[in-house]
PDB file of C-alpha atoms in Angstrom:
ATOM      1  CA  UNK A 156    -105.732   4.016 -51.529  1.00 50.00           C
ATOM      2  CA  UNK A 157    -102.977   2.327 -49.522  1.00 47.00           C
ATOM      3  CA  UNK A 158    -104.305   3.950 -45.955  1.00 50.00           C
ATOM      4  CA  UNK A 159    -107.669   2.409 -47.243  1.00 51.00           C
ATOM      5  CA  UNK A 160    -106.391  -1.059 -48.261  1.00 50.00           C
ATOM      6  CA  UNK A 161    -104.353  -1.363 -45.021  1.00 49.00           C
ATOM      7  CA  UNK A 162    -107.590  -0.570 -42.661  1.00 45.00           C
ATOM      8  CA  UNK A 163    -109.395  -2.998 -44.516  1.00 48.00           C
ATOM      9  CA  UNK A 164    -106.666  -5.517 -43.847  1.00 46.00           C
ATOM     10  CA  UNK A 165    -107.180  -5.000 -39.846  1.00 48.00           C
ATOM     11  CA  UNK A 166    -110.605  -5.398 -39.657  1.00 50.00           C
ATOM     12  CA  UNK A 167    -110.831  -8.587 -41.960  1.00 48.00           C
ATOM     13  CA  UNK A 168    -111.745 -11.480 -39.694  1.00 48.00           C
ATOM     14  CA  UNK A 169    -109.018 -13.795 -38.357  1.00 45.00           C
ATOM     15  CA  UNK A 170    -108.895 -17.142 -40.807  1.00 45.00           C
ATOM     16  CA  UNK A 171    -108.108 -20.303 -38.264  1.00 46.00           C
ATOM     17  CA  UNK A 172    -107.180 -23.139 -40.123  1.00 46.00           C
ATOM     18  CA  UNK A 173    -109.257 -26.751 -39.015  1.00 50.00           C
ATOM     19  CA  UNK A 174    -107.825 -28.829 -36.684  1.00 49.00           C
ATOM     20  CA  UNK A 175    -107.184 -31.913 -37.840  1.00 51.00           C
ATOM     21  CA  UNK A 176    -109.022 -34.698 -36.739  1.00 50.00           C
ATOM     22  CA  UNK A 177    -106.925 -37.774 -35.152  1.00 47.00           C
ATOM     23  CA  UNK A 178    -109.883 -40.317 -34.771  1.00 54.00           C
ATOM     24  CA  UNK A 179    -110.106 -39.300 -31.091  1.00 58.00           C
ATOM     25  CA  UNK A 180    -106.320 -41.564 -29.642  1.00 65.00           C
ATOM     26  CA  UNK A 181    -106.598 -39.725 -26.556  1.00 67.00           C
ATOM     27  CA  UNK A 182    -102.641 -40.440 -26.823  1.00 64.00           C
ATOM     28  CA  UNK A 183    -102.866 -37.995 -30.088  1.00 61.00           C
ATOM     29  CA  UNK A 184    -104.767 -35.534 -29.190  1.00 65.00           C
ATOM     30  CA  UNK A 185    -102.750 -34.992 -25.959  1.00 63.00           C
ATOM     31  CA  UNK A 186     -99.232 -35.091 -28.030  1.00 61.00           C
ATOM     32  CA  UNK A 187    -101.237 -32.613 -30.415  1.00 61.00           C
ATOM     33  CA  UNK A 188    -102.194 -29.585 -27.670  1.00 64.00           C
ATOM     34  CA  UNK A 189     -98.419 -29.743 -26.774  1.00 61.00           C
ATOM     35  CA  UNK A 190     -95.919 -29.348 -29.549  1.00 57.00           C
ATOM     36  CA  UNK A 191     -93.169 -29.392 -27.518  1.00 54.00           C
ATOM     37  CA  UNK A 192     -92.895 -33.187 -27.021  1.00 54.00           C
ATOM     38  CA  UNK A 193     -92.681 -33.791 -30.334  1.00 57.00           C
ATOM     39  CA  UNK A 194     -89.350 -31.899 -31.019  1.00 56.00           C
ATOM     40  CA  UNK A 195     -86.873 -34.143 -31.861  1.00 54.00           C
ATOM     41  CA  UNK A 196     -83.970 -35.350 -29.627  1.00 53.00           C
ATOM     42  CA  UNK A 197     -80.349 -33.748 -30.345  1.00 54.00           C
ATOM     43  CA  UNK A 198     -77.309 -35.925 -30.409  1.00 54.00           C
ATOM     44  CA  UNK A 199     -74.941 -33.196 -31.056  1.00 53.00           C
ATOM     45  CA  UNK A 200     -72.118 -32.154 -29.052  1.00 54.00           C
ATOM     46  CA  UNK A 201     -73.653 -28.292 -29.450  1.00 53.00           C
ATOM     47  CA  UNK A 202     -76.986 -27.691 -29.893  1.00 51.00           C
ATOM     48  CA  UNK A 203     -79.061 -26.002 -31.757  1.00 53.00           C
ATOM     49  CA  UNK A 204     -80.822 -24.108 -28.310  1.00 51.00           C
ATOM     50  CA  UNK A 205     -80.013 -21.464 -27.197  1.00 52.00           C
ATOM     51  CA  UNK A 206     -80.069 -21.805 -23.422  1.00 52.00           C
ATOM     52  CA  UNK A 207     -78.165 -25.236 -24.080  1.00 51.00           C
ATOM     53  CA  UNK A 208     -74.847 -23.329 -25.155  1.00 54.00           C
ATOM     54  CA  UNK A 209     -75.476 -20.411 -22.870  1.00 51.00           C
ATOM     55  CA  UNK A 210     -75.969 -22.903 -19.326  1.00 51.00           C
ATOM     56  CA  UNK A 211     -73.000 -25.503 -20.829  1.00 54.00           C
ATOM     57  CA  UNK A 212     -70.552 -22.425 -21.063  1.00 54.00           C
ATOM     58  CA  UNK A 213     -71.566 -21.000 -17.836  1.00 54.00           C
ATOM     59  CA  UNK A 214     -70.910 -24.766 -16.302  1.00 51.00           C
ATOM     60  CA  UNK A 215     -67.689 -25.573 -18.200  1.00 51.00           C
ATOM     61  CA  UNK A 216     -65.754 -22.622 -17.503  1.00 52.00           C
ATOM     62  CA  UNK A 217     -62.674 -22.597 -14.755  1.00 51.00           C
ATOM     63  CA  UNK A 218     -62.074 -20.411 -12.158  1.00 56.00           C
ATOM     64  CA  UNK A 219     -58.878 -18.526 -12.491  1.00 58.00           C
ATOM     65  CA  UNK A 220     -56.068 -20.462 -10.215  1.00 60.00           C
ATOM     66  CA  UNK A 221     -53.372 -18.420  -9.065  1.00 63.00           C
ATOM     67  CA  UNK A 222     -50.057 -21.263  -9.627  1.00 61.00           C
ATOM     68  CA  UNK A 223     -48.557 -18.974  -6.594  1.00 63.00           C
ATOM     69  CA  UNK A 224     -51.571 -20.728  -4.273  1.00 63.00           C
ATOM     70  CA  UNK A 225     -50.850 -24.570  -5.700  1.00 61.00           C
ATOM     71  CA  UNK A 226     -49.325 -26.446  -3.706  1.00 62.00           C
ATOM     72  CA  UNK A 227     -45.996 -28.083  -3.422  1.00 61.00           C
ATOM     73  CA  UNK A 228     -44.681 -30.709  -5.720  1.00 56.00           C
ATOM     74  CA  UNK A 229     -43.765 -34.056  -3.685  1.00 55.00           C
ATOM     75  CA  UNK A 230     -40.072 -35.420  -3.913  1.00 54.00           C
ATOM     76  CA  UNK A 231     -40.139 -38.611  -5.132  1.00 54.00           C
ATOM     77  CA  UNK A 232     -39.124 -40.928  -2.268  1.00 52.00           C
ATOM     78  CA  UNK A 233     -37.078 -43.907  -3.594  1.00 52.00           C
ATOM     79  CA  UNK A 234     -37.732 -46.924  -2.254  1.00 52.00           C
ATOM     80  CA  UNK A 235     -35.302 -48.942   0.946  1.00 51.00           C
ATOM     81  CA  UNK A 236     -32.023 -50.096  -1.296  1.00 49.00           C
ATOM     82  CA  UNK A 237     -32.399 -47.506  -3.999  1.00 51.00           C
ATOM     83  CA  UNK A 238     -30.473 -45.223  -1.931  1.00 53.00           C
ATOM     84  CA  UNK A 239     -26.564 -44.401  -3.565  1.00 52.00           C
ATOM     85  CA  UNK A 240     -24.121 -43.294  -0.748  1.00 50.00           C
ATOM     86  CA  UNK A 241     -21.886 -40.496  -1.549  1.00 50.00           C
ATOM     87  CA  UNK A 242     -20.043 -37.493  -0.470  1.00 50.00           C
ATOM     88  CA  UNK A 243     -19.662 -34.623  -2.123  1.00 51.00           C
ATOM     89  CA  UNK A 244     -21.771 -35.990  -4.834  1.00 51.00           C
ATOM     90  CA  UNK A 245     -19.262 -38.939  -5.196  1.00 54.00           C
ATOM     91  CA  UNK A 246     -21.323 -42.450  -5.476  1.00 54.00           C
ATOM     92  CA  UNK A 247     -20.081 -45.319  -3.476  1.00 53.00           C
ATOM     93  CA  UNK A 248     -22.146 -48.342  -4.711  1.00 59.00           C
ATOM     94  CA  UNK A 249     -22.163 -51.834  -2.678  1.00 64.00           C
ATOM     95  CA  UNK A 250     -18.414 -54.011  -4.071  1.00 78.00           C
ATOM     96  CA  UNK A 251     -19.199 -58.047  -4.445  1.00 84.00           C
ATOM     97  CA  UNK A 252     -17.256 -59.565  -1.510  1.00 88.00           C
ATOM     98  CA  UNK A 253     -16.545 -62.653  -4.426  1.00 92.00           C
ATOM     99  CA  UNK A 254     -14.012 -62.059  -7.717  1.00 93.00           C
ATOM    100  CA  UNK A 255     -13.845 -65.542 -10.348  1.00 94.00           C
ATOM    101  CA  UNK A 256     -11.155 -65.251 -12.516  1.00 93.00           C
ATOM    102  CA  UNK A 257      -9.524 -67.836 -15.241  1.00 94.00           C
ATOM    103  CA  UNK A 258      -5.579 -66.477 -15.672  1.00 92.00           C
ATOM    104  CA  UNK A 259      -3.184 -68.048 -17.982  1.00 91.00           C
ATOM    105  CA  UNK A 260       0.693 -67.037 -18.125  1.00 88.00           C
ATOM    106  CA  UNK A 261       4.305 -68.726 -18.916  1.00 86.00           C
ATOM    107  CA  UNK A 262       4.231 -71.021 -16.512  1.00 87.00           C
ATOM    108  CA  UNK A 263       0.665 -71.519 -15.043  1.00 92.00           C
ATOM    109  CA  UNK A 264      -3.176 -71.684 -16.712  1.00 94.00           C
ATOM    110  CA  UNK A 265      -5.900 -71.986 -14.050  1.00 95.00           C
ATOM    111  CA  UNK A 266      -8.949 -70.836 -12.244  1.00 96.00           C
ATOM    112  CA  UNK A 267      -9.646 -69.328  -9.868  1.00 95.00           C
ATOM    113  CA  UNK A 268     -12.056 -68.362  -6.490  1.00 96.00           C
ATOM    114  CA  UNK A 269     -11.601 -65.459  -4.285  1.00 95.00           C
ATOM    115  CA  UNK A 270     -13.553 -64.309  -1.043  1.00 95.00           C
ATOM    116  CA  UNK A 271     -12.858 -61.650   1.281  1.00 93.00           C
ATOM    117  CA  UNK A 272     -14.647 -63.051   4.272  1.00 92.00           C
ATOM    118  CA  UNK A 273     -13.925 -59.674   6.757  1.00 92.00           C
ATOM    119  CA  UNK A 274     -13.260 -56.472   5.029  1.00 88.00           C
ATOM    120  CA  UNK A 275     -15.060 -53.377   6.957  1.00 85.00           C
ATOM    121  CA  UNK A 276     -12.371 -52.516  10.385  1.00 88.00           C
ATOM    122  CA  UNK A 277      -9.490 -52.554  10.970  1.00 92.00           C
ATOM    123  CA  UNK A 278      -9.016 -56.746   9.992  1.00 93.00           C
ATOM    124  CA  UNK A 279      -8.971 -58.251   6.996  1.00 94.00           C
ATOM    125  CA  UNK A 280      -9.254 -61.723   6.148  1.00 95.00           C
ATOM    126  CA  UNK A 281      -9.488 -62.911   2.763  1.00 96.00           C
ATOM    127  CA  UNK A 282      -9.177 -66.535   1.022  1.00 95.00           C
ATOM    128  CA  UNK A 283      -8.862 -68.015  -2.607  1.00 96.00           C
ATOM    129  CA  UNK A 284      -8.478 -71.086  -3.775  1.00 95.00           C
ATOM    130  CA  UNK A 285      -8.411 -72.674  -7.099  1.00 96.00           C
ATOM    131  CA  UNK A 286      -6.482 -75.724 -10.172  1.00 96.00           C
ATOM    132  CA  UNK A 287      -4.755 -74.987 -12.664  1.00 95.00           C
ATOM    133  CA  UNK A 288      -2.089 -77.015 -14.383  1.00 95.00           C
ATOM    134  CA  UNK A 289       1.957 -75.713 -14.270  1.00 93.00           C
ATOM    135  CA  UNK A 290       3.755 -75.749 -17.163  1.00 91.00           C
ATOM    136  CA  UNK A 291       7.260 -74.882 -15.966  1.00 84.00           C
ATOM    137  CA  UNK A 292       8.797 -74.778 -12.531  1.00 80.00           C
ATOM    138  CA  UNK A 293      10.934 -72.988 -10.384  1.00 71.00           C
ATOM    139  CA  UNK A 294       9.768 -69.722 -12.317  1.00 74.00           C
ATOM    140  CA  UNK A 295       7.490 -68.823  -9.457  1.00 81.00           C
ATOM    141  CA  UNK A 296       6.231 -70.275  -6.259  1.00 86.00           C
ATOM    142  CA  UNK A 297       5.456 -73.679  -6.388  1.00 89.00           C
ATOM    143  CA  UNK A 298       6.513 -77.395  -6.899  1.00 90.00           C
ATOM    144  CA  UNK A 299       9.714 -78.135  -9.095  1.00 86.00           C
ATOM    145  CA  UNK A 300       7.075 -80.118 -11.078  1.00 87.00           C
ATOM    146  CA  UNK A 301       5.043 -79.670 -14.022  1.00 91.00           C
ATOM    147  CA  UNK A 302       1.545 -81.515 -14.197  1.00 92.00           C
ATOM    148  CA  UNK A 303      -2.438 -80.452 -12.480  1.00 95.00           C
ATOM    149  CA  UNK A 304      -1.653 -78.273  -9.823  1.00 95.00           C
ATOM    150  CA  UNK A 305      -4.171 -76.677  -6.853  1.00 96.00           C
ATOM    151  CA  UNK A 306      -3.349 -73.975  -5.160  1.00 96.00           C
ATOM    152  CA  UNK A 307      -4.680 -71.924  -2.438  1.00 96.00           C
ATOM    153  CA  UNK A 308      -3.833 -68.227  -0.428  1.00 96.00           C
ATOM    154  CA  UNK A 309      -5.101 -67.246   3.049  1.00 96.00           C
ATOM    155  CA  UNK A 310      -4.663 -63.166   3.611  1.00 96.00           C
ATOM    156  CA  UNK A 311      -4.809 -61.712   7.538  1.00 96.00           C
ATOM    157  CA  UNK A 312      -4.343 -57.805   7.749  1.00 95.00           C
ATOM    158  CA  UNK A 313      -4.571 -55.753  10.533  1.00 95.00           C
ATOM    159  CA  UNK A 314      -4.131 -52.257  11.191  1.00 94.00           C
ATOM    160  CA  UNK A 315      -2.379 -51.499  14.521  1.00 92.00           C
ATOM    161  CA  UNK A 316      -2.078 -47.318  14.431  1.00 91.00           C
ATOM    162  CA  UNK A 317      -2.720 -44.526  11.273  1.00 89.00           C
ATOM    163  CA  UNK A 318       0.423 -45.430  10.883  1.00 91.00           C
ATOM    164  CA  UNK A 319       0.806 -48.807  10.519  1.00 94.00           C
ATOM    165  CA  UNK A 320      -0.595 -52.062   9.973  1.00 94.00           C
ATOM    166  CA  UNK A 321       1.064 -56.045   9.702  1.00 95.00           C
ATOM    167  CA  UNK A 322       0.117 -58.094   6.692  1.00 96.00           C
ATOM    168  CA  UNK A 323       0.523 -62.230   6.651  1.00 95.00           C
ATOM    169  CA  UNK A 324       0.435 -64.038   3.561  1.00 95.00           C
ATOM    170  CA  UNK A 325       0.347 -68.184   3.107  1.00 96.00           C
ATOM    171  CA  UNK A 326       1.012 -70.048   0.133  1.00 95.00           C
ATOM    172  CA  UNK A 327       0.102 -73.527  -1.022  1.00 95.00           C
ATOM    173  CA  UNK A 328       0.285 -75.917  -4.007  1.00 95.00           C
ATOM    174  CA  UNK A 329      -0.043 -79.537  -4.535  1.00 93.00           C
ATOM    175  CA  UNK A 330       0.438 -81.581  -7.207  1.00 92.00           C
ATOM    176  CA  UNK A 331       1.605 -84.862  -8.050  1.00 87.00           C
ATOM    177  CA  UNK A 332       3.087 -86.066  -4.337  1.00 87.00           C
ATOM    178  CA  UNK A 333       4.650 -82.458  -3.478  1.00 90.00           C
ATOM    179  CA  UNK A 334       3.075 -79.764  -1.301  1.00 92.00           C
ATOM    180  CA  UNK A 335       5.377 -76.307  -1.045  1.00 92.00           C
ATOM    181  CA  UNK A 336       3.618 -74.394   1.382  1.00 94.00           C
ATOM    182  CA  UNK A 337       4.963 -70.525   1.383  1.00 93.00           C
ATOM    183  CA  UNK A 338       4.175 -67.669   4.766  1.00 94.00           C
ATOM    184  CA  UNK A 339       4.940 -63.991   4.756  1.00 95.00           C
ATOM    185  CA  UNK A 340       5.234 -61.799   7.472  1.00 95.00           C
ATOM    186  CA  UNK A 341       5.116 -58.352   6.295  1.00 95.00           C
ATOM    187  CA  UNK A 342       4.931 -54.702   8.378  1.00 95.00           C
ATOM    188  CA  UNK A 343       4.416 -51.433   6.684  1.00 94.00           C
ATOM    189  CA  UNK A 344       4.814 -47.959   8.920  1.00 94.00           C
ATOM    190  CA  UNK A 345       4.994 -44.316   7.759  1.00 92.00           C
ATOM    191  CA  UNK A 346       7.305 -42.741   9.768  1.00 89.00           C
ATOM    192  CA  UNK A 347       7.477 -39.732   8.021  1.00 86.00           C
ATOM    193  CA  UNK A 348       4.826 -37.895   5.076  1.00 85.00           C
ATOM    194  CA  UNK A 349       6.141 -39.344   1.511  1.00 87.00           C
ATOM    195  CA  UNK A 350       7.794 -42.126   3.498  1.00 93.00           C
ATOM    196  CA  UNK A 351       7.764 -45.412   4.149  1.00 92.00           C
ATOM    197  CA  UNK A 352       9.280 -48.395   6.074  1.00 93.00           C
ATOM    198  CA  UNK A 353       8.459 -52.043   4.518  1.00 92.00           C
ATOM    199  CA  UNK A 354       9.436 -54.980   6.341  1.00 93.00           C
ATOM    200  CA  UNK A 355       9.306 -58.697   5.022  1.00 92.00           C
ATOM    201  CA  UNK A 356      10.152 -62.279   6.172  1.00 93.00           C
ATOM    202  CA  UNK A 357       9.569 -65.540   4.087  1.00 93.00           C
ATOM    203  CA  UNK A 358       9.571 -69.730   4.864  1.00 92.00           C
ATOM    204  CA  UNK A 359       9.179 -71.442   2.462  1.00 91.00           C
ATOM    205  CA  UNK A 360       9.229 -75.382   2.277  1.00 89.00           C
ATOM    206  CA  UNK A 361       9.155 -77.232  -0.448  1.00 86.00           C
ATOM    207  CA  UNK A 362       8.104 -81.471   0.379  1.00 82.00           C
ATOM    208  CA  UNK A 363       9.894 -83.534  -2.439  1.00 72.00           C
ATOM    209  CA  UNK A 364       8.548 -86.534  -2.335  1.00 62.00           C
ATOM    210  CA  UNK A 365       8.697 -87.422   1.105  1.00 60.00           C
ATOM    211  CA  UNK A 366      11.568 -85.221   1.702  1.00 64.00           C
ATOM    212  CA  UNK A 367      12.038 -81.413   2.139  1.00 71.00           C
ATOM    213  CA  UNK A 368      13.865 -78.119   2.222  1.00 79.00           C
ATOM    214  CA  UNK A 369      12.910 -75.273   3.474  1.00 85.00           C
ATOM    215  CA  UNK A 370      14.452 -71.595   3.182  1.00 87.00           C
ATOM    216  CA  UNK A 371      13.828 -68.050   4.550  1.00 89.00           C
ATOM    217  CA  UNK A 372      14.804 -64.256   3.147  1.00 89.00           C
ATOM    218  CA  UNK A 373      14.181 -61.243   4.743  1.00 91.00           C
ATOM    219  CA  UNK A 374      14.011 -57.589   3.709  1.00 91.00           C
ATOM    220  CA  UNK A 375      14.344 -54.018   5.065  1.00 91.00           C
ATOM    221  CA  UNK A 376      12.941 -51.195   2.469  1.00 92.00           C
ATOM    222  CA  UNK A 377      12.800 -47.438   3.810  1.00 91.00           C
ATOM    223  CA  UNK A 378      10.530 -46.194   0.968  1.00 91.00           C
ATOM    224  CA  UNK A 379       9.678 -42.800  -0.849  1.00 89.00           C
ATOM    225  CA  UNK A 380       6.898 -41.481  -2.540  1.00 84.00           C
ATOM    226  CA  UNK A 381       7.279 -39.328  -4.766  1.00 80.00           C
TER     227      UNK A 381
END
């Protein structure tokens, strides 16, 4: 019985539905004849069409790269002026040639400005000056009265050899009509390891209200460093 029904269905004519009428509009007829044009656009990052997913998978797959084949990293290059000079890992940043200070002690207060005009090489030249107020006389080198003072100092140094150095220092203090000048000469010589010979000679001139007095002193010392 079932076989007879199957044969009857296979032998039956194919039933087709009537094509709807579009009023003869050529545009509607063209769209109806090609259903692919009626497909909606897919705005998703993953469309439902398998052929799109397969194509994207093929194009997005990157080849495997061996890290050994990568080019070496470029070392950091410092700009001019950013390098730090050092020996044995110890850096030596440049120091300023100028110095400014305010000071006070039991006999004088004031300000001081200094500059190292020449400091590189065997010759050194330094200059400092400033203004202050002397609180008590005869406590250090200066005029013999209290009051406002002006002070200046000149330092000269010369290395004679690897073992000898000569220095000269000139100090000036002036105020209230008085002027004091001190000039000292010094010679330091390394005579033996840990032994040093120091010679010092100083001349003082004190001008007191038009008059003046001079004095001098010298010393020779042999010093051993421990």
